[in-house]
Amino acid sequence: MRPHHHYSAPSLPTPLLHLLLLLASHTTAWYLPGVAPTTYKRGDRVPLHVNALTPSQSQIDGEVHSVYSYDYYDSSFHFCQPDGGPEQISESLGSILFGDRIQTSPFELHMAQDEPCKTIPGCGKRRFEAADAKFVNELIWKGYDHNWLIDGLPAGSATGHYWGSDENDQWLRPGFSLGMGIIDGDKEKVVFYNHYNIIVDYHVVGADQYRVVGVRVEPSSNKDADDFGAGSGQCSPAADLILDEEGPTDVIFTYSVAWVNNPNVHFATRWDKYLHVYDASIHWLSMIASAGIVVLLCSMVFVILARSLHKDITRYNKLDQFALSDLSGDHALPDDDIQDDSGWKLIHGDVFRPPPYPLALSILTGNGAQLFLMCGFTIALAGLGFLSPSNRGALGSVTILLYIAFSSVSGFTSTYIYTKLFHGTDAKYLKYNIAITPLALPLTIFSTFFLLNLFLWFNASSGAVPFTTMLVLIFIYFVISLPLSIGGSYLALKYAPPYTPPVKTNQIPRQIPDPATLSTTNTWLSTLNRPLPAILLSGILPFAAIAIELYFILSSLWSTHIYYMFGFLFLSYGLMLVTTASVTVLNVYFMLCAEDYRWQWRAWATGAACAVYVFANAIVFWMGRLSFGGVTSVVLYLGYSGLVSGAVGVLMGSVGVVGSWGFVHVIYGRLKVD
């Protein structure tokens, strides 16, 4: 659901208004590439594709026990294959990176033709040896799901939640169970599903024109299934099928197909069944409360700083007026309330002095600017509906595309900060800046991703990114991303205007007083003057702005639900940016009041502090909702969580630097300094 915005639009000229109305009257429905509807005739074959088996919440304890996905045609599953073997379905880059491995299947579905019981010709009995049975039973205990696609729509399973009174008005979740684990007292039993009742909803759009608008699979176990040949068999369940872990077990796979005419669902709304918002009222209330608290606290920060700064600047400028009056012979003493000339005003000759390690700070800020634009545009496009879940992998593909496109921003920002703001003139370090900026973050991400991918390869998981895809990413980086970054650095060097600070920098640095010697009776201000407590405390508020949405995102990822509430995410992202800038400005102000002009790195660390809480939130979620049995699963989860948290830190650190730089420029620009 997207937030509604109310505004007053300017009136349009009458001829232009008529033209727009005329165009609107002749406009027909349009579809994004890859999601246009497919129209079938009665009897046409409707493709059923299979994807990797993925972990979901266990039916026993409701927790997720694994992070590995497995290829559908892995030899341990013994699933029937189509004649000539399965074929890979072409996928987008984002789809591959997110673990999709879509292939053809032997299931035959024909539009509007019911099949009460079918077997797969040539498949026959499939023998599960003891080792295979043990492996499959373990996956059933862990809650693994099938992931089928019919006409691009996920084969869902019922959730038990309804939005209407009709039986078809039921929310679905993508995927359906591989089997079922049962605990009856002291007895444990694992049932394997070998029959699939496929229920397909269709919508009639014209004479002999049908479109698929819903897919549901009801799996069951049938020990007495039989294959009569020619695609027919025995499907009526008599007893549960249990894979024997002590000896071989013969299994026959069967399926049935039922077509249901559903005139109430159209192609454009066929995904609505999967987009259920659980606890919607709680979500709304939490978002409103978080937004209200963040706006209130940020307003308080700005009001306090505005009043305090106005008073300080007025007092300091009056002192200059008294100094000028001495030249005319007027020796009247200033009032007591304007004689104090201390705090941030005294360090005007050092506040724009380059920080230690300017090269590193400029590189981090440049990469953060790239992430800032990538995230903002990605969330905005998703919120506007351009990244529909029906176009698999679109979110990942667009994210990578935007990251590459904004490489020039990274190079420009990094070089501009280093040369214009930090006055870096050393040719050697300037070359380092241009070369390291496009390498620092991408190399870190790729190296970490590659090492974590080795764990997936070692465990034979289908979620491991193929080596060829890795080569494609490297090729894209060197051919597009790297030249764009260097081009951005060139623009910053040749065409960016020089930066003129509002006050001059002294040649000799001012001595920074020891915080312990500063006279303050305010314990809170004393705490904020200490770097580590100030940074950690400042990271809480930005994290609070995104905490609720993080919970829903993690819940969707690990509960096989589809996250689509990008309107809320965009709002949370904006609140997080504003909050980060506000608390960083406040932290820098207290630092300047302590006569410490080394504010640049403090600003970056204060902005990046929320990453600590993002990672801590991932650990809390793991302890409460996940239960990994192996060390490798823990390493993968913590590795990917750390990677995301680090990216958040780089992004928000750059927001802190830019926001604080603007703040410092404004307040010192209002001082009258000779």
XYZ file of C-alpha atoms in Angstrom:
674
model
C 0.000 0.000 0.000
C 1.377 3.370 -0.929
C 0.956 6.483 1.215
C -1.441 9.070 -0.165
C -0.231 12.590 -0.737
C -2.633 15.526 -0.867
C -1.543 18.710 -2.571
C -2.985 21.585 -4.520
C -2.070 21.366 -8.192
C -1.962 24.403 -10.462
C -4.789 24.614 -12.952
C -4.072 23.519 -16.510
C -4.891 25.581 -19.578
C -8.174 24.467 -21.113
C -6.724 23.256 -24.465
C -4.069 21.212 -22.656
C -6.695 19.731 -20.325
C -8.835 18.706 -23.307
C -5.818 17.094 -24.956
C -5.010 15.081 -21.816
C -8.599 13.911 -21.486
C -8.634 12.881 -25.134
C -5.447 10.857 -24.690
C -6.774 9.249 -21.515
C -9.960 8.165 -23.263
C -7.937 6.215 -25.836
C -5.465 4.716 -23.362
C -5.530 0.947 -22.838
C -3.888 -1.162 -20.157
C -0.129 -1.442 -20.478
C 2.277 -3.930 -18.964
C 5.910 -3.896 -18.070
C 8.284 -6.139 -20.059
C 8.082 -9.746 -18.940
C 4.700 -9.477 -17.223
C 2.325 -9.155 -20.189
C -0.570 -11.645 -19.968
C -0.584 -14.875 -21.930
C -3.914 -15.836 -23.438
C -4.683 -19.531 -24.002
C -7.288 -21.414 -25.942
C -9.085 -24.440 -24.565
C -6.737 -27.416 -24.671
C -3.542 -25.364 -25.020
C -0.689 -26.609 -22.885
C 0.029 -24.385 -19.907
C 3.681 -24.639 -18.826
C 4.501 -25.758 -15.301
C 8.047 -24.911 -14.295
C 9.841 -26.005 -11.144
C 12.227 -24.023 -8.995
C 14.652 -24.986 -6.237
C 13.400 -26.441 -2.957
C 13.800 -23.817 -0.241
C 13.609 -23.817 3.570
C 10.558 -22.401 5.278
C 9.119 -22.384 8.775
C 9.012 -25.837 10.291
C 5.537 -27.223 10.938
C 6.753 -28.490 14.311
C 8.173 -25.404 16.035
C 7.549 -22.606 13.519
C 11.272 -21.830 13.193
C 13.575 -21.845 10.165
C 16.340 -24.437 10.440
C 18.428 -23.962 7.308
C 19.589 -21.424 4.719
C 20.348 -23.899 1.911
C 18.224 -24.447 -1.163
C 18.479 -27.563 -3.322
C 18.017 -28.187 -7.016
C 14.635 -29.728 -7.815
C 16.229 -32.499 -9.858
C 18.839 -33.386 -7.269
C 19.352 -37.147 -7.409
C 18.318 -37.545 -3.764
C 14.726 -36.461 -4.511
C 14.143 -38.840 -7.446
C 11.541 -36.514 -8.977
C 10.363 -37.415 -12.466
C 12.096 -35.600 -15.320
C 10.722 -34.576 -18.729
C 11.718 -36.468 -21.867
C 15.209 -35.464 -22.900
C 15.977 -34.061 -19.461
C 15.009 -30.723 -17.925
C 15.863 -27.451 -19.624
C 16.949 -24.307 -17.846
C 14.597 -21.340 -18.176
C 16.390 -18.080 -18.938
C 16.495 -15.818 -15.887
C 17.544 -12.281 -15.106
C 20.733 -11.478 -13.233
C 18.771 -10.538 -10.128
C 16.805 -13.778 -10.245
C 19.996 -15.847 -10.360
C 21.609 -13.914 -7.510
C 18.511 -14.431 -5.357
C 18.672 -18.194 -5.848
C 16.123 -18.951 -8.575
C 16.924 -22.080 -10.597
C 13.866 -22.499 -12.822
C 13.572 -25.567 -15.078
C 10.997 -27.345 -17.194
C 8.906 -30.190 -15.761
C 7.111 -33.301 -17.070
C 3.689 -32.233 -15.735
C 1.120 -31.720 -18.479
C -1.594 -29.135 -17.921
C -4.072 -28.250 -20.654
C -6.266 -25.212 -20.358
C -9.736 -25.902 -18.926
C -9.286 -29.690 -19.093
C -9.570 -31.496 -15.758
C -7.426 -34.527 -15.028
C -8.722 -36.684 -12.147
C -5.557 -38.788 -11.858
C -2.391 -38.844 -13.905
C 1.043 -40.345 -13.720
C 4.094 -39.249 -15.642
C 4.721 -41.544 -18.635
C 8.068 -43.279 -18.438
C 8.639 -42.331 -14.809
C 7.319 -45.468 -13.098
C 8.460 -46.398 -9.635
C 11.216 -44.309 -8.097
C 13.391 -46.083 -5.542
C 14.588 -44.167 -2.497
C 17.584 -45.804 -0.874
C 18.063 -45.474 2.871
C 20.541 -42.572 2.567
C 18.194 -40.635 0.272
C 15.224 -41.319 2.549
C 17.128 -40.013 5.553
C 18.119 -36.841 3.674
C 14.569 -36.157 2.435
C 13.035 -36.846 5.845
C 15.449 -34.381 7.411
C 14.369 -31.710 4.932
C 10.719 -32.423 5.730
C 11.422 -31.913 9.430
C 13.070 -28.608 8.545
C 10.011 -27.472 6.608
C 11.300 -27.430 3.027
C 8.922 -26.322 0.263
C 8.340 -27.005 -3.404
C 8.361 -23.889 -5.583
C 6.392 -24.338 -8.790
C 5.417 -21.750 -11.367
C 2.386 -22.010 -13.643
C 2.178 -19.251 -16.231
C 4.672 -17.327 -14.100
C 2.425 -17.484 -11.028
C 3.730 -19.252 -7.892
C 1.893 -22.401 -6.915
C 0.654 -21.409 -3.484
C -0.675 -23.185 -0.444
C -3.537 -22.116 1.795
C -2.780 -20.034 4.865
C -6.152 -20.418 6.599
C -6.831 -16.675 6.384
C -9.763 -15.396 4.296
C -10.724 -11.957 2.969
C -14.208 -13.087 1.879
C -16.840 -15.731 2.504
C -16.081 -17.832 -0.580
C -13.742 -20.813 -0.347
C -11.522 -19.284 -3.041
C -11.195 -16.033 -1.071
C -8.183 -17.335 0.845
C -4.757 -15.807 1.205
C -1.938 -17.897 -0.236
C 1.753 -18.199 0.443
C 4.183 -19.141 -2.340
C 5.262 -22.763 -2.251
C 3.885 -25.926 -0.669
C 5.346 -28.497 1.683
C 7.612 -31.369 0.688
C 6.002 -33.477 3.398
C 4.779 -33.331 6.963
C 6.353 -34.196 10.291
C 4.012 -35.563 12.952
C 4.670 -35.943 16.673
C 2.172 -38.192 18.460
C 3.241 -38.494 22.067
C 6.619 -40.185 22.042
C 6.251 -41.263 18.415
C 7.622 -39.277 15.492
C 6.528 -39.825 11.908
C 7.607 -38.178 8.669
C 5.111 -38.309 5.808
C 6.301 -37.780 2.235
C 3.933 -36.148 -0.260
C 3.852 -37.968 -3.580
C 0.480 -36.759 -4.940
C -0.220 -33.194 -6.030
C -3.733 -31.878 -6.510
C -3.235 -28.827 -8.750
C -6.081 -26.302 -8.699
C -5.841 -23.585 -11.358
C -8.165 -20.586 -11.509
C -8.779 -19.058 -14.924
C -10.581 -15.997 -16.211
C -12.489 -15.885 -19.490
C -11.521 -12.756 -21.446
C -13.288 -13.558 -24.714
C -14.483 -16.282 -27.012
C -12.159 -19.230 -26.381
C -9.691 -16.948 -24.602
C -8.524 -17.832 -21.100
C -5.946 -16.478 -18.681
C -4.480 -18.078 -15.563
C -5.356 -16.011 -12.471
C -4.676 -18.389 -9.571
C -2.697 -21.520 -8.686
C -3.006 -23.650 -5.583
C -1.488 -27.066 -4.855
C -2.827 -29.438 -2.221
C -0.204 -32.155 -1.703
C -1.007 -35.487 -0.086
C 0.632 -38.792 0.705
C -0.448 -42.034 -0.942
C 1.371 -45.244 -0.154
C -0.857 -47.269 -2.500
C -0.393 -45.133 -5.614
C -0.115 -47.193 -8.785
C 0.853 -46.593 -12.393
C -1.452 -48.222 -14.968
C 0.576 -46.933 -17.913
C -0.300 -44.399 -20.610
C -0.397 -41.643 -17.990
C -3.186 -43.105 -15.848
C -2.930 -44.456 -12.340
C -4.359 -44.918 -8.861
C -4.497 -41.677 -6.866
C -7.041 -42.322 -4.112
C -5.099 -42.075 -0.823
C -5.338 -45.103 1.436
C -2.310 -44.840 3.721
C 0.507 -42.389 4.331
C 3.778 -42.920 2.533
C 6.780 -43.042 4.860
C 10.286 -43.235 3.485
C 12.162 -46.073 5.184
C 15.545 -45.019 6.535
C 16.623 -48.648 6.972
C 15.968 -49.946 3.477
C 14.730 -49.017 -0.015
C 11.282 -47.481 -0.596
C 9.446 -47.473 -3.944
C 7.476 -44.316 -4.714
C 5.056 -43.487 -7.541
C 4.340 -39.807 -8.186
C 0.837 -38.851 -9.270
C -1.068 -35.621 -9.804
C -4.526 -34.334 -10.613
C -5.622 -31.074 -12.223
C -8.796 -29.092 -11.578
C -9.657 -25.920 -13.509
C -11.927 -23.367 -11.824
C -13.578 -20.463 -13.636
C -13.095 -17.399 -11.432
C -14.779 -14.323 -12.962
C -13.983 -12.164 -9.918
C -10.204 -12.209 -10.393
C -8.554 -10.544 -13.374
C -4.994 -10.867 -14.608
C -4.013 -7.490 -13.154
C -5.096 -8.556 -9.653
C -4.031 -12.199 -9.652
C -1.103 -11.476 -7.319
C -3.365 -10.004 -4.636
C -3.833 -13.393 -2.963
C -0.115 -13.494 -2.133
C 0.169 -9.932 -0.831
C -1.594 -10.292 2.479
C -0.514 -7.906 5.236
C -0.517 -9.787 8.526
C -1.321 -7.687 11.584
C -2.006 -4.667 9.388
C -3.382 -2.580 12.239
C -0.244 -3.176 14.316
C 1.891 -2.256 11.321
C -0.001 0.983 10.781
C 0.065 1.980 14.440
C 3.756 1.189 14.757
C 4.609 3.186 11.656
C 2.556 6.178 12.783
C 4.054 6.061 16.278
C 7.608 5.770 14.928
C 7.065 8.613 12.476
C 5.519 10.811 15.161
C 8.329 10.219 17.638
C 11.024 10.782 15.029
C 9.441 13.998 13.746
C 8.948 15.284 17.307
C 12.524 14.578 18.373
C 14.010 16.004 15.181
C 11.892 19.145 15.612
C 13.140 19.491 19.176
C 16.741 19.177 17.997
C 16.287 21.904 15.399
C 14.455 24.233 17.791
C 17.084 23.867 20.523
C 19.976 24.358 18.118
C 18.311 27.304 16.376
C 17.687 29.169 19.639
C 21.103 28.378 21.095
C 22.993 29.234 17.929
C 21.075 32.457 17.392
C 21.945 33.558 20.915
C 25.628 32.618 20.524
C 26.015 34.318 17.156
C 24.284 37.492 18.326
C 26.526 37.649 21.427
C 29.699 37.076 19.403
C 28.811 39.713 16.811
C 28.045 42.252 19.582
C 31.555 41.713 20.921
C 32.901 42.782 17.534
C 30.757 45.922 17.732
C 32.236 46.773 21.154
C 35.724 46.256 19.756
C 34.980 48.729 16.962
C 33.544 51.239 19.435
C 36.915 51.298 21.227
C 38.409 52.894 18.134
C 35.989 55.830 18.455
C 36.813 56.360 22.143
C 33.744 54.707 23.600
C 35.088 52.384 26.310
C 31.777 51.190 27.698
C 32.038 47.592 28.881
C 29.730 44.977 27.369
C 27.016 43.404 29.430
C 27.852 40.274 31.376
C 25.671 38.116 29.126
C 27.755 38.936 26.067
C 31.245 38.863 27.547
C 31.555 35.095 27.232
C 33.588 34.215 24.137
C 34.093 30.476 24.424
C 32.986 27.189 22.900
C 32.461 26.669 19.198
C 33.153 30.312 18.308
C 36.772 30.136 19.421
C 37.733 27.415 16.938
C 36.594 29.233 13.784
C 40.196 29.232 12.572
C 40.470 25.439 12.774
C 37.010 24.049 12.100
C 37.654 23.632 8.358
C 41.083 22.098 8.851
C 41.399 18.778 6.920
C 40.853 15.733 9.165
C 43.332 12.923 9.771
C 43.324 10.318 6.988
C 41.400 12.504 4.530
C 41.820 9.947 1.762
C 39.921 7.250 3.653
C 37.104 9.581 4.685
C 36.623 10.912 1.160
C 36.473 7.366 -0.259
C 33.930 6.239 2.331
C 31.769 9.308 1.756
C 31.872 8.852 -2.015
C 30.779 5.214 -1.793
C 28.048 6.204 0.665
C 26.688 8.759 -1.799
C 26.459 6.006 -4.415
C 24.544 3.731 -2.034
C 22.280 6.608 -1.005
C 21.090 7.214 -4.566
C 20.870 3.503 -5.378
C 18.635 2.756 -2.385
C 16.484 5.833 -2.854
C 15.756 5.218 -6.530
C 15.249 1.463 -6.055
C 12.715 1.904 -3.258
C 10.961 4.694 -5.166
C 10.637 2.581 -8.334
C 9.366 -0.359 -6.301
C 6.869 1.861 -4.502
C 5.559 3.159 -7.830
C 4.929 -0.413 -8.983
C 7.678 -0.704 -11.596
C 9.299 -3.662 -9.809
C 6.359 -6.024 -9.719
C 6.838 -9.445 -8.063
C 5.503 -10.960 -11.287
C 8.743 -9.930 -12.983
C 11.037 -12.281 -11.095
C 14.408 -10.844 -10.160
C 13.497 -7.309 -11.241
C 14.310 -5.882 -7.828
C 17.794 -7.390 -7.765
C 18.526 -6.531 -11.400
C 17.458 -2.900 -11.025
C 19.441 -2.563 -7.797
C 22.626 -3.709 -9.552
C 21.885 -1.539 -12.584
C 21.386 1.577 -10.447
C 24.497 0.856 -8.396
C 26.540 0.690 -11.583
C 24.871 3.781 -13.044
C 25.689 5.849 -9.956
C 29.379 4.894 -9.994
C 30.079 8.316 -11.474
C 28.516 9.909 -8.390
C 30.881 7.926 -6.182
C 33.951 9.066 -8.109
C 32.804 12.684 -8.310
C 31.921 12.940 -4.612
C 35.098 11.275 -3.394
C 37.451 13.342 -5.548
C 35.578 16.580 -4.872
C 35.761 16.087 -1.112
C 39.427 15.142 -1.201
C 40.596 17.954 -3.498
C 38.142 20.788 -2.808
C 37.114 20.298 0.824
C 40.204 18.601 2.229
C 42.626 20.478 -0.082
C 44.407 17.319 -1.152
C 47.091 18.377 -3.635
C 49.522 15.461 -3.488
C 49.435 13.834 -6.947
C 50.291 10.440 -5.486
C 47.359 10.385 -3.069
C 45.064 11.891 -5.685
C 45.774 8.867 -7.872
C 45.041 6.649 -4.893
C 41.721 8.428 -4.453
C 40.708 7.910 -8.079
C 41.825 4.255 -8.091
C 40.593 3.117 -4.661
C 37.151 4.780 -4.750
C 35.664 2.372 -7.349
C 37.456 -0.594 -5.761
C 36.944 -0.212 -2.007
C 33.275 -1.100 -1.504
C 32.690 -3.327 -4.587
C 35.804 -5.368 -3.831
C 34.778 -5.780 -0.190
C 31.256 -6.855 -1.141
C 32.390 -9.189 -3.912
C 35.110 -10.815 -1.782
C 32.724 -11.430 1.114
C 30.032 -12.679 -1.245
C 32.501 -15.006 -2.977
C 33.707 -16.489 0.328
C 30.144 -17.055 1.532
C 29.295 -18.563 -1.837
C 32.027 -21.144 -1.277
C 30.042 -22.470 1.702
C 27.026 -22.934 -0.587
C 29.137 -24.703 -3.206
C 30.654 -26.961 -0.550
C 27.180 -27.961 0.685
C 25.884 -28.593 -2.863
C 23.234 -25.900 -2.512
C 21.495 -24.711 -5.660
C 21.567 -21.206 -4.159
C 25.283 -20.980 -4.948
C 25.816 -18.371 -7.651
C 27.347 -19.998 -10.754
C 30.925 -19.128 -11.618
C 29.814 -17.771 -14.998
C 27.536 -15.287 -13.253
C 30.501 -14.169 -11.154
C 32.432 -13.544 -14.367
C 29.521 -11.529 -15.761
C 29.536 -9.321 -12.663
C 33.287 -8.776 -12.969
C 32.908 -7.955 -16.671
C 30.127 -5.423 -15.976
C 32.225 -3.809 -13.283
C 35.351 -3.324 -15.371
C 33.536 -2.328 -18.559
C 30.901 0.028 -17.107
C 31.277 0.779 -13.400
C 35.019 1.479 -13.271
C 35.075 3.883 -16.257
C 32.044 5.739 -14.870
C 33.765 6.252 -11.524
C 36.954 7.511 -13.162
C 34.847 9.797 -15.353
C 33.161 11.232 -12.266
C 36.564 11.922 -10.712
C 37.669 13.671 -13.902
C 34.590 15.923 -13.809
C 35.293 16.812 -10.190
C 38.874 17.772 -11.024
C 38.215 19.758 -14.190
C 34.768 21.292 -13.839
C 33.713 21.332 -10.181
C 33.919 24.832 -8.676
C 36.332 25.324 -5.777
C 34.979 25.381 -2.262
C 35.487 28.588 -0.283
C 35.002 28.163 3.469
C 33.260 31.046 5.265
C 36.218 31.524 7.630
C 39.956 31.287 7.119
C 41.997 28.440 8.543
C 44.883 29.314 10.833
C 48.342 28.133 9.893
C 49.035 26.760 13.397
C 46.457 24.295 14.796
C 44.789 25.308 18.035
C 45.376 23.130 21.069
C 42.355 20.987 21.900
C 41.430 21.101 25.588
C 41.118 17.937 27.621
C 37.390 17.094 28.015
C 38.008 16.375 31.692
C 39.102 19.988 32.246
C 35.940 21.470 30.733
C 33.692 22.891 33.406
C 30.227 21.431 33.050
C 27.679 20.481 35.640
C 25.518 18.685 33.088
C 26.223 14.941 33.222
C 24.346 14.396 29.954
C 26.516 16.917 28.083
C 29.610 15.428 29.675
C 28.598 12.006 28.350
C 28.008 13.376 24.853
C 31.515 14.847 24.813
C 32.996 11.360 25.116
C 33.304 9.799 21.622
C 32.177 6.192 22.130
C 29.090 6.813 24.317
C 28.045 9.723 22.115
C 28.330 7.670 18.923
C 26.485 4.638 20.307
C 23.683 6.726 21.790
C 23.286 8.627 18.533
C 22.757 5.427 16.557
C 19.620 4.424 18.459
C 17.274 7.031 17.022
C 17.998 6.388 13.292
C 17.604 2.669 13.905
C 14.245 3.272 15.589
C 12.994 4.872 12.374
C 13.614 1.671 10.395
C 13.220 -1.016 13.086
C 9.569 -1.863 12.397
C 10.122 -2.171 8.676
C 13.228 -4.288 9.241
C 11.136 -6.707 11.261
C 8.587 -7.064 8.471
C 11.298 -7.496 5.842
C 13.065 -10.233 7.818
C 9.752 -11.931 8.598
C 8.824 -11.936 4.907
C 12.190 -13.312 3.843
C 12.139 -16.186 6.326
C 8.386 -16.902 6.213
C 8.130 -17.291 2.403
C 5.844 -14.283 2.196
C 6.242 -11.643 -0.484
C 7.312 -8.232 0.800
C 5.740 -5.475 -1.264
C 5.069 -2.602 1.148
C 7.633 -0.318 -0.454
C 5.582 2.782 0.281
C 6.137 2.202 3.980
C 9.775 1.370 3.312
C 10.281 4.627 1.410
C 8.765 6.562 4.307
C 10.999 4.745 6.792
C 14.037 5.394 4.595
C 13.272 9.111 4.525
C 12.763 9.218 8.291
C 16.038 7.398 8.798
C 17.924 9.908 6.643
C 16.425 12.915 8.415
C 17.038 11.404 11.831
C 20.642 10.511 11.000
C 21.377 14.028 9.814
C 19.700 15.540 12.902
C 21.489 13.475 15.539
C 24.816 13.911 13.728
C 24.400 17.686 13.682
C 23.566 17.626 17.391
C 26.606 15.474 18.157
C 28.894 17.735 16.124
C 27.495 20.829 17.865
C 28.329 19.434 21.303
C 31.787 18.524 20.043
C 32.409 22.039 18.752
C 31.164 23.487 22.037
C 33.907 21.438 23.694
C 36.373 23.319 21.428
C 37.214 20.135 19.494
C 37.407 20.886 15.773
C 38.055 17.277 14.667
C 34.416 16.793 13.794
C 34.589 15.129 10.347
C 35.341 11.586 11.482
C 32.966 11.967 14.430
C 30.214 12.944 12.003
C 30.856 9.858 9.867
C 30.981 7.509 12.854
C 27.817 9.006 14.343
C 25.908 8.469 11.115
C 27.286 4.953 10.695
C 26.447 3.962 14.278
C 22.976 2.729 13.339
C 24.670 -0.164 11.487
C 25.623 -1.613 14.874
C 21.952 -1.826 15.817
C 20.965 -3.205 12.417
C 23.399 -6.072 12.936
C 22.279 -6.527 16.546
C 18.683 -6.673 15.319
C 19.643 -9.477 12.923
C 21.179 -11.415 15.820
C 18.059 -10.930 17.953
C 15.891 -12.126 15.058
C 18.121 -15.177 14.634
C 17.834 -16.072 18.316
C 14.059 -15.645 18.364
C 12.865 -16.911 14.979
C 15.644 -19.072 13.527
C 17.263 -22.274 14.720
C 20.209 -23.319 12.585
C 21.627 -26.752 13.210
C 24.993 -26.307 11.511
C 27.874 -23.893 11.828
C 27.871 -23.100 8.111
C 24.279 -21.847 8.244
C 25.219 -19.546 11.113
C 28.277 -18.277 9.215
C 26.172 -17.563 6.122
C 23.468 -15.767 8.070
C 25.892 -13.634 10.063
C 28.018 -13.009 6.976
C 25.161 -11.680 4.865
C 23.782 -9.727 7.831
C 27.183 -8.154 8.397
C 27.454 -7.283 4.720
C 24.099 -5.503 4.722
C 24.851 -3.771 8.022
C 28.196 -2.557 6.715
C 26.552 -1.101 3.619
C 24.023 0.689 5.841
C 26.890 2.097 7.889
C 28.712 3.443 4.822
C 25.499 5.000 3.512
C 24.482 6.677 6.745
C 28.054 7.741 7.492
C 28.086 9.765 4.284
C 24.735 11.316 5.255
C 26.275 12.363 8.567
C 29.320 13.938 6.894
C 27.355 15.888 4.287
C 24.697 17.046 6.758
C 27.277 18.149 9.314
C 29.360 19.932 6.706
C 26.346 21.984 5.682
C 25.584 22.763 9.312
C 29.147 23.874 10.090
C 29.269 25.992 6.937
C 26.039 27.787 7.851
C 26.826 28.584 11.497
C 30.359 29.834 10.834
C 29.147 31.747 7.811
C 27.024 33.913 10.123
C 29.952 34.923 12.312
C 31.606 38.297 11.704
C 35.270 37.355 11.782
C 38.073 39.676 10.664
